[in-house]
mmCIF file with all atom_site columns, C-alpha atoms and ligand atoms in Angstrom:
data_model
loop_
_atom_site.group_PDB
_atom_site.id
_atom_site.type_symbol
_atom_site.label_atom_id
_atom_site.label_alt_id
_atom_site.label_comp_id
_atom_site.label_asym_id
_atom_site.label_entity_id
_atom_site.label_seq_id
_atom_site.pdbx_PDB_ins_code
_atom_site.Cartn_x
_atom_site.Cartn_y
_atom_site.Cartn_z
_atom_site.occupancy
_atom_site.B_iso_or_equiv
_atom_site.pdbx_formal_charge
_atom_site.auth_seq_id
_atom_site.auth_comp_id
_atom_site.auth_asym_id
_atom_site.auth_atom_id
_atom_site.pdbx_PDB_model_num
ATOM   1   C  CA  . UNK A 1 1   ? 5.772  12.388 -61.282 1.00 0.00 ? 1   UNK A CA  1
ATOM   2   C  CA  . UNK A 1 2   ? 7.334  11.447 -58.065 1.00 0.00 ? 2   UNK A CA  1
ATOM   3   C  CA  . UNK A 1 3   ? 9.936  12.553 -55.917 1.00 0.00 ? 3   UNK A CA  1
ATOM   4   C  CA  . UNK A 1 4   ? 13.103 11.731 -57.924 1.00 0.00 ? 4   UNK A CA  1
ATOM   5   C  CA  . UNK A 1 5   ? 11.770 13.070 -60.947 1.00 0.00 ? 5   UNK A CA  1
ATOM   6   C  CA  . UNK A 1 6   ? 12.400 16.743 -59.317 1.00 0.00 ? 6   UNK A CA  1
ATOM   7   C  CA  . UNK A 1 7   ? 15.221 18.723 -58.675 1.00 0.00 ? 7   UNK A CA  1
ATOM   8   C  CA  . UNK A 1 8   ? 15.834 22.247 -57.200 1.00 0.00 ? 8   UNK A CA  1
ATOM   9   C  CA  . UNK A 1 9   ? 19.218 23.720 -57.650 1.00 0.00 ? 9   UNK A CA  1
ATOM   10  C  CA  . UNK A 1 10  ? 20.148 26.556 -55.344 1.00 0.00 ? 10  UNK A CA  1
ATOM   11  C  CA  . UNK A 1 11  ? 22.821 28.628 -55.286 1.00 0.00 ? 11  UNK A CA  1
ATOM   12  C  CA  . UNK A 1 12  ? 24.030 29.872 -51.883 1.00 0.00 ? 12  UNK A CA  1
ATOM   13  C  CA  . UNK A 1 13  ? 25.386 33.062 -51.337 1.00 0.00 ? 13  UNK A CA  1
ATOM   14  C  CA  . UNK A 1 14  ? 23.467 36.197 -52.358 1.00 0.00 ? 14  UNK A CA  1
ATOM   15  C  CA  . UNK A 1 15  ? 20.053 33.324 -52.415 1.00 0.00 ? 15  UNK A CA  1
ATOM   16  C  CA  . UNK A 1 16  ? 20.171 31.576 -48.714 1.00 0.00 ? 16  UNK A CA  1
ATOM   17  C  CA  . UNK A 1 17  ? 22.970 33.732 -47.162 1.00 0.00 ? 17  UNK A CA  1
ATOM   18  C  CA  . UNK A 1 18  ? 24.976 37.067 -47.604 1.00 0.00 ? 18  UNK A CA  1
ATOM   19  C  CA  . UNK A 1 19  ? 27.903 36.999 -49.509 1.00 0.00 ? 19  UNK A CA  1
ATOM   20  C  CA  . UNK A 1 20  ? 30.596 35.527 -47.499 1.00 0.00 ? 20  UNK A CA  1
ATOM   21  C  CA  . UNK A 1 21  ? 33.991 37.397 -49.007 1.00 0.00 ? 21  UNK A CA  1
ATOM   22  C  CA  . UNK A 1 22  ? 32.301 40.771 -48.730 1.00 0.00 ? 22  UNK A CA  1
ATOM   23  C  CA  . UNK A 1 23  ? 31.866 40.084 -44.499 1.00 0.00 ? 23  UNK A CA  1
ATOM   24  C  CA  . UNK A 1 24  ? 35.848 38.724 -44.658 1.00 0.00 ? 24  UNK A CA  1
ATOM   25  C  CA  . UNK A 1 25  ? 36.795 42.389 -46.286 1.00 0.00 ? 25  UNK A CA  1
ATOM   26  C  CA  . UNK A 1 26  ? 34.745 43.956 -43.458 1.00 0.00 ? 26  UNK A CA  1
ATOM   27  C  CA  . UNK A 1 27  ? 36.062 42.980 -40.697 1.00 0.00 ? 27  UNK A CA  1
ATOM   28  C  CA  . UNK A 1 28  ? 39.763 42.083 -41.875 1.00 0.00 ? 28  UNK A CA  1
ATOM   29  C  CA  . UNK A 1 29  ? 39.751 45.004 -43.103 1.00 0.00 ? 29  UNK A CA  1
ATOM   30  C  CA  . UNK A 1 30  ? 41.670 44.012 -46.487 1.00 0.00 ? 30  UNK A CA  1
ATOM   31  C  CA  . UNK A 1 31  ? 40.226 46.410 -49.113 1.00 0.00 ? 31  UNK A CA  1
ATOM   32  C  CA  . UNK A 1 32  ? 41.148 44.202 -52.166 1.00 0.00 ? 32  UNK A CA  1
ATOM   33  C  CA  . UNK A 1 33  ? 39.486 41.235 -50.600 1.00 0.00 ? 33  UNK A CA  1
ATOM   34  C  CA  . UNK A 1 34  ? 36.073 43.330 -51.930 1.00 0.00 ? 34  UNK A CA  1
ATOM   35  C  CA  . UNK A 1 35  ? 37.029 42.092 -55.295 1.00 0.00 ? 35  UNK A CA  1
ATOM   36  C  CA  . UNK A 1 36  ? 34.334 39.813 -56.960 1.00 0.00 ? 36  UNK A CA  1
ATOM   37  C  CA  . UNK A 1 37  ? 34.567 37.715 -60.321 1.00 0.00 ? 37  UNK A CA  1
ATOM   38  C  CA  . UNK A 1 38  ? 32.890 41.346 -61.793 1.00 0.00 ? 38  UNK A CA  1
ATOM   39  C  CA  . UNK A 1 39  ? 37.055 42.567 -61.305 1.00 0.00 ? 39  UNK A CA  1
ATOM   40  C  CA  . UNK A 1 40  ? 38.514 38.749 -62.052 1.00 0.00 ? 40  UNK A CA  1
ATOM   41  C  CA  . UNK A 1 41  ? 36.377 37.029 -64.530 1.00 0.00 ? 41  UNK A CA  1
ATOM   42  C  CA  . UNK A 1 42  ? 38.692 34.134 -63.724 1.00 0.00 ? 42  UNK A CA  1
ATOM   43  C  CA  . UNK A 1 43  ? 37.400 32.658 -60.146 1.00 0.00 ? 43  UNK A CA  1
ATOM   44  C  CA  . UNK A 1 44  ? 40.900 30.843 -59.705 1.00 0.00 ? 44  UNK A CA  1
ATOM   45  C  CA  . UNK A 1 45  ? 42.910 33.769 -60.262 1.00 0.00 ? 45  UNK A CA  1
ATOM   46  C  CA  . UNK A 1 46  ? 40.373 35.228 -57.717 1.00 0.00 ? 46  UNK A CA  1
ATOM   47  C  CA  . UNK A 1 47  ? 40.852 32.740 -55.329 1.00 0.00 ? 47  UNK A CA  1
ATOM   48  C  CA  . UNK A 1 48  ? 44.623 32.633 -55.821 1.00 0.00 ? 48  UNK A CA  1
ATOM   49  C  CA  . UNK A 1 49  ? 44.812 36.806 -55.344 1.00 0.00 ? 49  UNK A CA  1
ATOM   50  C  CA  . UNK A 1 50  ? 42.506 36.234 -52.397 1.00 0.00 ? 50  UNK A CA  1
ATOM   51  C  CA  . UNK A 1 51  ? 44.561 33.426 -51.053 1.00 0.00 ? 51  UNK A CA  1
ATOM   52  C  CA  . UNK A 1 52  ? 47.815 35.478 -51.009 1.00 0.00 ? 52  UNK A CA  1
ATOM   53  C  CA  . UNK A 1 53  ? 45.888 38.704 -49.580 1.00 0.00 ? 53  UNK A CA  1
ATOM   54  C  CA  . UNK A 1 54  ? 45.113 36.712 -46.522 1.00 0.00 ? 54  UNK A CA  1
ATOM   55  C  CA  . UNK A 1 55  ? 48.855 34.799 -46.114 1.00 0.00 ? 55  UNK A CA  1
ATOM   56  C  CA  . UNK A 1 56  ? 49.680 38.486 -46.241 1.00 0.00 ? 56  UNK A CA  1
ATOM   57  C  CA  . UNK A 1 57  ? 47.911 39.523 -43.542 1.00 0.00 ? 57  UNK A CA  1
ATOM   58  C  CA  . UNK A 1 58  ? 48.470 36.984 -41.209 1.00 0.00 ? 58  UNK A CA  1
ATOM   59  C  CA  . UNK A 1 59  ? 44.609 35.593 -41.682 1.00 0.00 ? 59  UNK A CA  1
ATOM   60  C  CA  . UNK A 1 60  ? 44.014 31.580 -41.359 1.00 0.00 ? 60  UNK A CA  1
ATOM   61  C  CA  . UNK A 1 61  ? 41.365 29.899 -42.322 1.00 0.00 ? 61  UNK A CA  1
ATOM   62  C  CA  . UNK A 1 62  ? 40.619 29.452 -38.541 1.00 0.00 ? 62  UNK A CA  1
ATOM   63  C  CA  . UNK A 1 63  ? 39.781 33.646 -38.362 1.00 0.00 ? 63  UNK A CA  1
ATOM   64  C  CA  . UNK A 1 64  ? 38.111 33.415 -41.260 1.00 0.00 ? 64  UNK A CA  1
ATOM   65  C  CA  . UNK A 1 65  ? 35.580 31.232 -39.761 1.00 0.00 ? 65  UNK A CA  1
ATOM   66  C  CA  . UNK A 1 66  ? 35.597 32.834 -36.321 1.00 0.00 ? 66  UNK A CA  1
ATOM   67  C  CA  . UNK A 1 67  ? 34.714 36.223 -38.327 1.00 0.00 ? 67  UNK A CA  1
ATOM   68  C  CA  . UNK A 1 68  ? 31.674 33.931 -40.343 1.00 0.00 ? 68  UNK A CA  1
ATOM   69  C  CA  . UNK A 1 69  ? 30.299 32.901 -37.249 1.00 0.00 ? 69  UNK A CA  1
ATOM   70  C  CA  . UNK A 1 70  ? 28.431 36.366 -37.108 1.00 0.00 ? 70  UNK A CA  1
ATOM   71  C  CA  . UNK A 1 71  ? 26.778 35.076 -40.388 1.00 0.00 ? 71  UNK A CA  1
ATOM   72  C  CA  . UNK A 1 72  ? 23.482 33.613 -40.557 1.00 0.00 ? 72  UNK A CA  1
ATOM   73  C  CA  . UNK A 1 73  ? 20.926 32.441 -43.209 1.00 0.00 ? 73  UNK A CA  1
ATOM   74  C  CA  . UNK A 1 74  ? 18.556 34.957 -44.695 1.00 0.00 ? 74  UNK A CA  1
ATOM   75  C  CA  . UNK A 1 75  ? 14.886 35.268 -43.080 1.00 0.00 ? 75  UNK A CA  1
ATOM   76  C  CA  . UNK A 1 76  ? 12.842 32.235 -44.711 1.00 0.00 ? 76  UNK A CA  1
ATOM   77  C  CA  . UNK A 1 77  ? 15.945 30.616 -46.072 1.00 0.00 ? 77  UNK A CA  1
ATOM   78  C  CA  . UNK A 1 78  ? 15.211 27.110 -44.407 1.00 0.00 ? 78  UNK A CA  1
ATOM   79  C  CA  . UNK A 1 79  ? 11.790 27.514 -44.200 1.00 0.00 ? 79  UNK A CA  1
ATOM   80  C  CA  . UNK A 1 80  ? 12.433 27.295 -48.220 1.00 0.00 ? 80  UNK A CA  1
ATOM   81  C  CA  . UNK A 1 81  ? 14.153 24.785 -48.599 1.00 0.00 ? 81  UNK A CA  1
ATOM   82  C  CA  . UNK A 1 82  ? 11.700 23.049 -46.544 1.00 0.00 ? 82  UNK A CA  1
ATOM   83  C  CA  . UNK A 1 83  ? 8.784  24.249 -48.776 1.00 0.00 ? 83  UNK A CA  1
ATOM   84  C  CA  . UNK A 1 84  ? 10.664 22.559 -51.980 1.00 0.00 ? 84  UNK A CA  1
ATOM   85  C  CA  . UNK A 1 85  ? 11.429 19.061 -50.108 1.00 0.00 ? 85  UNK A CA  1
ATOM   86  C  CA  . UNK A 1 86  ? 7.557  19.487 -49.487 1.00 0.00 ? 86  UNK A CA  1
ATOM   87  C  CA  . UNK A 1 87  ? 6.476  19.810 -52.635 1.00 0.00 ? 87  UNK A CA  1
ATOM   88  C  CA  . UNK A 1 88  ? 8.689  17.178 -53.572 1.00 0.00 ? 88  UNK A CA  1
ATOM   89  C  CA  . UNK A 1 89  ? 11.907 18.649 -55.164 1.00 0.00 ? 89  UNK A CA  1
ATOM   90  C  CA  . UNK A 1 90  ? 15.224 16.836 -53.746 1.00 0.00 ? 90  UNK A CA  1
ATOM   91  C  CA  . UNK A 1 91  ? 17.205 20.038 -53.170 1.00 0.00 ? 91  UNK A CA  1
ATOM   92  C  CA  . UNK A 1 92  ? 21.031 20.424 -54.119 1.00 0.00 ? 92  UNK A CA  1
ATOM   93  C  CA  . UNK A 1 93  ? 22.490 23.783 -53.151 1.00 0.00 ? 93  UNK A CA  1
ATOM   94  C  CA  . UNK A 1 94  ? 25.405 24.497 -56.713 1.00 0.00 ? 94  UNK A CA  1
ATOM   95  C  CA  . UNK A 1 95  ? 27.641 26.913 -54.608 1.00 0.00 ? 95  UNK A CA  1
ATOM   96  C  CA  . UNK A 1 96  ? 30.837 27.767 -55.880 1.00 0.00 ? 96  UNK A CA  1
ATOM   97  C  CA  . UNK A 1 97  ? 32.025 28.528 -51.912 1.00 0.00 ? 97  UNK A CA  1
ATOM   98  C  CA  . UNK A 1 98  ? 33.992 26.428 -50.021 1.00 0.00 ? 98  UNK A CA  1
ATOM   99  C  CA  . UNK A 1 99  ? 32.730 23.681 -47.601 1.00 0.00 ? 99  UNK A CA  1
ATOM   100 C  CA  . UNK A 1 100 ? 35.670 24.867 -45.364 1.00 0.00 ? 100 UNK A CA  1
ATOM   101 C  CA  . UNK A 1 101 ? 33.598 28.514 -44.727 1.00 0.00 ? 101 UNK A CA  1
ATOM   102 C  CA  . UNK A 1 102 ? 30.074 27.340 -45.389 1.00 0.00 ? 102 UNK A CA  1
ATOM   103 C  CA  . UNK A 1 103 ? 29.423 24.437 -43.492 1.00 0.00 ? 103 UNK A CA  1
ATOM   104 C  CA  . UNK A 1 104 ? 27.887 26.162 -40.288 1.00 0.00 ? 104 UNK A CA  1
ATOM   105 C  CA  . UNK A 1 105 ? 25.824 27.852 -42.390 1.00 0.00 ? 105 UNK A CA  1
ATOM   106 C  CA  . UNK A 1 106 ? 24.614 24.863 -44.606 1.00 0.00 ? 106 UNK A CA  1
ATOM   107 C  CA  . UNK A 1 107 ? 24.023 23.179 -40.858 1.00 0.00 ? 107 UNK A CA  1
ATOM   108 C  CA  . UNK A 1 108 ? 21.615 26.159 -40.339 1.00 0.00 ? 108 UNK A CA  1
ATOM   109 C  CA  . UNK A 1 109 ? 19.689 25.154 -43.762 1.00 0.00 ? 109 UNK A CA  1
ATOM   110 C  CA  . UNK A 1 110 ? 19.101 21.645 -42.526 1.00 0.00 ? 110 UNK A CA  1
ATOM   111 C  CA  . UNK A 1 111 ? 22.409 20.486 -44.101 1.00 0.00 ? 111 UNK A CA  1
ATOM   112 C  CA  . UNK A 1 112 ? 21.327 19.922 -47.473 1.00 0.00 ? 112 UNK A CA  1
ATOM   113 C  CA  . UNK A 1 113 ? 23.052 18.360 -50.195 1.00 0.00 ? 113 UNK A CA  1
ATOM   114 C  CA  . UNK A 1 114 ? 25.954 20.533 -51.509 1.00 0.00 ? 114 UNK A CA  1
ATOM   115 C  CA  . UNK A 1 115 ? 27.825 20.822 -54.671 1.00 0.00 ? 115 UNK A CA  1
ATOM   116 C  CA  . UNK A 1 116 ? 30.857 22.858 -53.760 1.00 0.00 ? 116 UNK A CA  1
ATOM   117 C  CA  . UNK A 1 117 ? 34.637 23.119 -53.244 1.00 0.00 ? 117 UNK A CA  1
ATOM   118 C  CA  . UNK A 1 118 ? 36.694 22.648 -50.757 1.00 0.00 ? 118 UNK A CA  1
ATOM   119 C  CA  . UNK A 1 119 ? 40.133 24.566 -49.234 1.00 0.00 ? 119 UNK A CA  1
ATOM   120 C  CA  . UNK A 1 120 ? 43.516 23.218 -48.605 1.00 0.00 ? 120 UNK A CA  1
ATOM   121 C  CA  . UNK A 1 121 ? 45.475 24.695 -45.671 1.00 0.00 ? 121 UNK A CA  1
ATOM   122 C  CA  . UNK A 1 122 ? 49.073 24.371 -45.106 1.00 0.00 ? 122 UNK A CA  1
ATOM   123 C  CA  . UNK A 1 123 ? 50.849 23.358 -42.033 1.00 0.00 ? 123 UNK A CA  1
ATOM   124 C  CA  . UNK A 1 124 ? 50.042 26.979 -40.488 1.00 0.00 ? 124 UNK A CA  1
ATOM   125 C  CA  . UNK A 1 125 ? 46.925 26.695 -41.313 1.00 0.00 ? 125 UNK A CA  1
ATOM   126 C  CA  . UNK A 1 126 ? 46.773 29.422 -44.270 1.00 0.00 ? 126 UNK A CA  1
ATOM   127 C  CA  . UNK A 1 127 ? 44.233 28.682 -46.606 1.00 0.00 ? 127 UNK A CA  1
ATOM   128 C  CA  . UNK A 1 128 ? 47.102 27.197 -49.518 1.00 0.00 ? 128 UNK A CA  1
ATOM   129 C  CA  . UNK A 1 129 ? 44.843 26.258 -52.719 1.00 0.00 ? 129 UNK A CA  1
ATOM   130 C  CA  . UNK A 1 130 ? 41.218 25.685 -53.681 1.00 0.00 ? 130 UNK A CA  1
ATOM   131 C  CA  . UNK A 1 131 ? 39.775 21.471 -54.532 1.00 0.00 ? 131 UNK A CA  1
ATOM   132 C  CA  . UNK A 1 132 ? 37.432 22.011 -57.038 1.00 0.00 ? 132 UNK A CA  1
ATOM   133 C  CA  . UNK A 1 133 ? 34.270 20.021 -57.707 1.00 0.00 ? 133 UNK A CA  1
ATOM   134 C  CA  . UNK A 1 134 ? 34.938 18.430 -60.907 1.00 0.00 ? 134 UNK A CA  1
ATOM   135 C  CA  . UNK A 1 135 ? 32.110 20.236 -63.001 1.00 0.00 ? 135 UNK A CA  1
ATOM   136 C  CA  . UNK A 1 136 ? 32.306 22.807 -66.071 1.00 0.00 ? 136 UNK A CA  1
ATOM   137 C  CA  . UNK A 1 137 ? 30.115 25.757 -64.632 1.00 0.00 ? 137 UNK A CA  1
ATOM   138 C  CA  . UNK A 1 138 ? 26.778 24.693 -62.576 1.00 0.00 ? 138 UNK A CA  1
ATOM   139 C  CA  . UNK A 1 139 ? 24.849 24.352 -65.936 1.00 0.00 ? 139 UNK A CA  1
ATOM   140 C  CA  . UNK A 1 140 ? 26.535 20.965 -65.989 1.00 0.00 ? 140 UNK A CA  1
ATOM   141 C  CA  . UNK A 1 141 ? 24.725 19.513 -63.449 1.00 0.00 ? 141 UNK A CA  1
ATOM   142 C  CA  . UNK A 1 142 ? 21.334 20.636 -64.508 1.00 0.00 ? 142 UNK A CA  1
ATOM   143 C  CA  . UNK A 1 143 ? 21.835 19.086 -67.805 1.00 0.00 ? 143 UNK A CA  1
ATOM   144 C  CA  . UNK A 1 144 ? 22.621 15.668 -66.398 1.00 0.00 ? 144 UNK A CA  1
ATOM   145 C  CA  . UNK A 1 145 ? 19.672 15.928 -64.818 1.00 0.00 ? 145 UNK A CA  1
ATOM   146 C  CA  . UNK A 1 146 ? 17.474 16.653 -67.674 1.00 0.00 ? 146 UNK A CA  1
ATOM   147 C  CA  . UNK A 1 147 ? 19.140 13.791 -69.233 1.00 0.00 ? 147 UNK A CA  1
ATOM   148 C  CA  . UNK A 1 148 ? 17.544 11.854 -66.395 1.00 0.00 ? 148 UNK A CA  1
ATOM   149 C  CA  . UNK A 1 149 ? 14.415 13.059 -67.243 1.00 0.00 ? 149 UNK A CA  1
ATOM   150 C  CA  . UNK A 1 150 ? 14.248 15.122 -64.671 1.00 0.00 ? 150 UNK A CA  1
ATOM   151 C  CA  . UNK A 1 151 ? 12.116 18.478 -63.867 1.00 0.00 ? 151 UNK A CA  1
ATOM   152 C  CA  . UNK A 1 152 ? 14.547 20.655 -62.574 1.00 0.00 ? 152 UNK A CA  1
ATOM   153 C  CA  . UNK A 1 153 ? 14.179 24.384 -61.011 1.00 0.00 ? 153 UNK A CA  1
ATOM   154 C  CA  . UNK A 1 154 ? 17.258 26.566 -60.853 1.00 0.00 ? 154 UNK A CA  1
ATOM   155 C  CA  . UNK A 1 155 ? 17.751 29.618 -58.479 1.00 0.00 ? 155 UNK A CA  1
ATOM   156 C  CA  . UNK A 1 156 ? 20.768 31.862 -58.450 1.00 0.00 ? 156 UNK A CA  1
ATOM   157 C  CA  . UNK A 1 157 ? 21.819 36.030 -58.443 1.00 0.00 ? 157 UNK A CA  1
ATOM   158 C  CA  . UNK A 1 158 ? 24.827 36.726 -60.309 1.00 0.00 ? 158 UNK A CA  1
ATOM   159 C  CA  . UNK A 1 159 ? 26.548 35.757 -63.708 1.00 0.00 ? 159 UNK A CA  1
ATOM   160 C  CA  . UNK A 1 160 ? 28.157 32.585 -62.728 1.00 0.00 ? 160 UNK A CA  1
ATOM   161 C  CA  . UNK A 1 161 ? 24.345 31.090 -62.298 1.00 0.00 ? 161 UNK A CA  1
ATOM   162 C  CA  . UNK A 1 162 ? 22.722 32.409 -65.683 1.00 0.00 ? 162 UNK A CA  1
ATOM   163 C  CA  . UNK A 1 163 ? 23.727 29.163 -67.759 1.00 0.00 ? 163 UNK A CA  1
ATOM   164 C  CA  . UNK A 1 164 ? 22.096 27.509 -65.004 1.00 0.00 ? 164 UNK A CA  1
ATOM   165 C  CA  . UNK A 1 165 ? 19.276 29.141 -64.798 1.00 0.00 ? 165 UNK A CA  1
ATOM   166 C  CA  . UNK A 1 166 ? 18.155 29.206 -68.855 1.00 0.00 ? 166 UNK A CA  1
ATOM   167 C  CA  . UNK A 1 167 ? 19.200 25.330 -68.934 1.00 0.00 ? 167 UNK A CA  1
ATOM   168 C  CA  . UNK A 1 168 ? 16.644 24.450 -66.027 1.00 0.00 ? 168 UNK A CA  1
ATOM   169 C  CA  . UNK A 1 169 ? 13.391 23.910 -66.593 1.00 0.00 ? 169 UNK A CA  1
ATOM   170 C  CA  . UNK A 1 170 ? 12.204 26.937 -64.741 1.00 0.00 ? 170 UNK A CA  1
ATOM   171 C  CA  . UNK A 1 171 ? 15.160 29.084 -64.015 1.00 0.00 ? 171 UNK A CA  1
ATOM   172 C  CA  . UNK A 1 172 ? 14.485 32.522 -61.598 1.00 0.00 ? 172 UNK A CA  1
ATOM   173 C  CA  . UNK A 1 173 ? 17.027 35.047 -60.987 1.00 0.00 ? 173 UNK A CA  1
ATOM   174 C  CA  . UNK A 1 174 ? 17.066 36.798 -57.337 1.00 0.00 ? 174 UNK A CA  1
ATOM   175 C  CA  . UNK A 1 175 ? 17.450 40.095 -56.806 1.00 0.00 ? 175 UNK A CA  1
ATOM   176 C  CA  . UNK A 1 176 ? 20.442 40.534 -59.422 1.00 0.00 ? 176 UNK A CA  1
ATOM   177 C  CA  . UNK A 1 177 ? 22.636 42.966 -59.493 1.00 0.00 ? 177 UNK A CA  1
ATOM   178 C  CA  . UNK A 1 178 ? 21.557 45.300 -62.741 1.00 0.00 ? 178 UNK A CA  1
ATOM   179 C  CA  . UNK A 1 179 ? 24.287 44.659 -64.722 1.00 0.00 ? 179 UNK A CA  1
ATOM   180 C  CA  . UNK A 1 180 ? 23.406 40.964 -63.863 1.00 0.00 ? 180 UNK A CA  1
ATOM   181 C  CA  . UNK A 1 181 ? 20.209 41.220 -64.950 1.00 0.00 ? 181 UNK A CA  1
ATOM   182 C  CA  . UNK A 1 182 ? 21.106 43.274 -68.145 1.00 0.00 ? 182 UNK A CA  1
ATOM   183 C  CA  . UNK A 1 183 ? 23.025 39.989 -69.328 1.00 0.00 ? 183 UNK A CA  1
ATOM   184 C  CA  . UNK A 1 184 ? 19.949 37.569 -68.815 1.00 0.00 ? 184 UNK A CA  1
ATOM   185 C  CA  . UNK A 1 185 ? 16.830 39.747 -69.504 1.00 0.00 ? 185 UNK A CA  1
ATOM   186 C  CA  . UNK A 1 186 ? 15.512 36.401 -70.846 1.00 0.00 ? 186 UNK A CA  1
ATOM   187 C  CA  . UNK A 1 187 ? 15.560 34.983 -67.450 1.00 0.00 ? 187 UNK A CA  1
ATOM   188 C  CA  . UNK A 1 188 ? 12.480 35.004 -64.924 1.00 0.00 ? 188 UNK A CA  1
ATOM   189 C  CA  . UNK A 1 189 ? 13.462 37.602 -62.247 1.00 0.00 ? 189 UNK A CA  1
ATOM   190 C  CA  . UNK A 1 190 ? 11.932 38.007 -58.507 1.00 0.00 ? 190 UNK A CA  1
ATOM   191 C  CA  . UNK A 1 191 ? 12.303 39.735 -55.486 1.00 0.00 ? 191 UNK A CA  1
ATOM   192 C  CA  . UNK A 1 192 ? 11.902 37.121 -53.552 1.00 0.00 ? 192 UNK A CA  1
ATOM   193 C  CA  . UNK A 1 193 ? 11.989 33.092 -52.434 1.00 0.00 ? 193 UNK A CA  1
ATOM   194 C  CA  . UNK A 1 194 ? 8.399  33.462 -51.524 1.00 0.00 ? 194 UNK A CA  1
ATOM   195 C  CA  . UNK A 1 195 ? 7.773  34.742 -54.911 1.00 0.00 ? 195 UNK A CA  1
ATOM   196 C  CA  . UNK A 1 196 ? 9.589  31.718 -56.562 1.00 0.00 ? 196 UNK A CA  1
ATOM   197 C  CA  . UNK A 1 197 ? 7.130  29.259 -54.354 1.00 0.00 ? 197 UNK A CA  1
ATOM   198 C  CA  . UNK A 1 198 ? 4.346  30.690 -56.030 1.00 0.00 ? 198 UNK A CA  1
ATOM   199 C  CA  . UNK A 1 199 ? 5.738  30.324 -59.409 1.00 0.00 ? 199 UNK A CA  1
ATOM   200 C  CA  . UNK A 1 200 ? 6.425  26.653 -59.113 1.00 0.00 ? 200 UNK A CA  1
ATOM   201 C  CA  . UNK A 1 201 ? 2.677  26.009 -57.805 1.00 0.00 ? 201 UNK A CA  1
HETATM 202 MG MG1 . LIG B 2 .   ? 25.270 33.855 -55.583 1.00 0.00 ? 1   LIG B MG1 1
#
């Protein structure tokens, strides 16, 4: 099997970094921008409510990435990545953040090749909508890839990533949340990236 026969696709947040929206709520200090897709199933209406919340406040998208400048990459997030390009996986990071706010961050990782959407900003420069990458869910793009006949390993945390996970070949489920890993108990769970290395062999 060579190299383009395998495929690792990572999620980002919660897997290579911390959660970026959690750090905005911090030190904005808007309360409701705490609220995850466990409050709004429906990430737009998420995005819209958290788009208004910051025009509200007077926050552009230039604070928001002065404040996730303080934000770096977990311990042995790169040194992952690099381990799977090793071993011979081409590594696509399935993020549903925003290029706009993770870029430095993806920089950090090597800048690997990323799946995820991008912000509009208005004249201002208030974040004013949300570009979506043209996929339905991140399961999508593991099944192309199986229709390529490729191998593909799948590594997320939360309930937007369980599709992907049980679709992939080997699909591993970080740290979840409990109620996240009460909705997938038929997916492989670990505690760590290290962990999922030793899996894959
Ligand atoms: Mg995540």
């Amino acid at each position: 099997m060579n190299s383009m026969d395998k495929l690792a696709c990572i999620d980002l947040e919660g897997v290579l970094v911390p959660e970026l929206w959690p750090a905005i709520a911090v030190r904005t200090g808007i309360r409701d921008l705490f609220a995850t897709t466990r409050e709004i199933p429906d990430y737009d209406a998420l995005m819209r409510q958290r788009i208004v919340l910051l025009r509200q406040h007077g926050v552009t998208l230039s604070d928001l990435q002065r404040i996730l400048k303080a934000i770096k990459p977990f311990n042995g997030a790169l040194a992952f990545l690099q381990v799977l390009e090793a071993k011979g996986y081409r590594v696509n990071i399935i993020s549903d953040c925003f290029h706009e706010l993770a870029d430095p961050l993806l920089h950090l990782l090597g800048g690997p090749t990323t799946l995820c959407h991008r912000l509009t900003v208005d004249d201002e420069g208030f974040v004013s909508g949300c570009d979506y990458y043209p996929r339905k869910g991140k399961e999508e793009h593991v099944d192309k890839a199986l229709a390529q006949g490729q191998q593909v390993v799948a590594v997320g945390d939360a309930f937007n990533d369980i599709n992907m996970l049980r679709q992939a070949s080997q699909g591993f489920l970080l740290n979840p949340s409990i109620s996240t890993l009460s909705a997938a108990p038929d997916v492989r769970a670990v505690e760590s990236l290290e962990e999922i290395l030793e899996l894959i062999g």
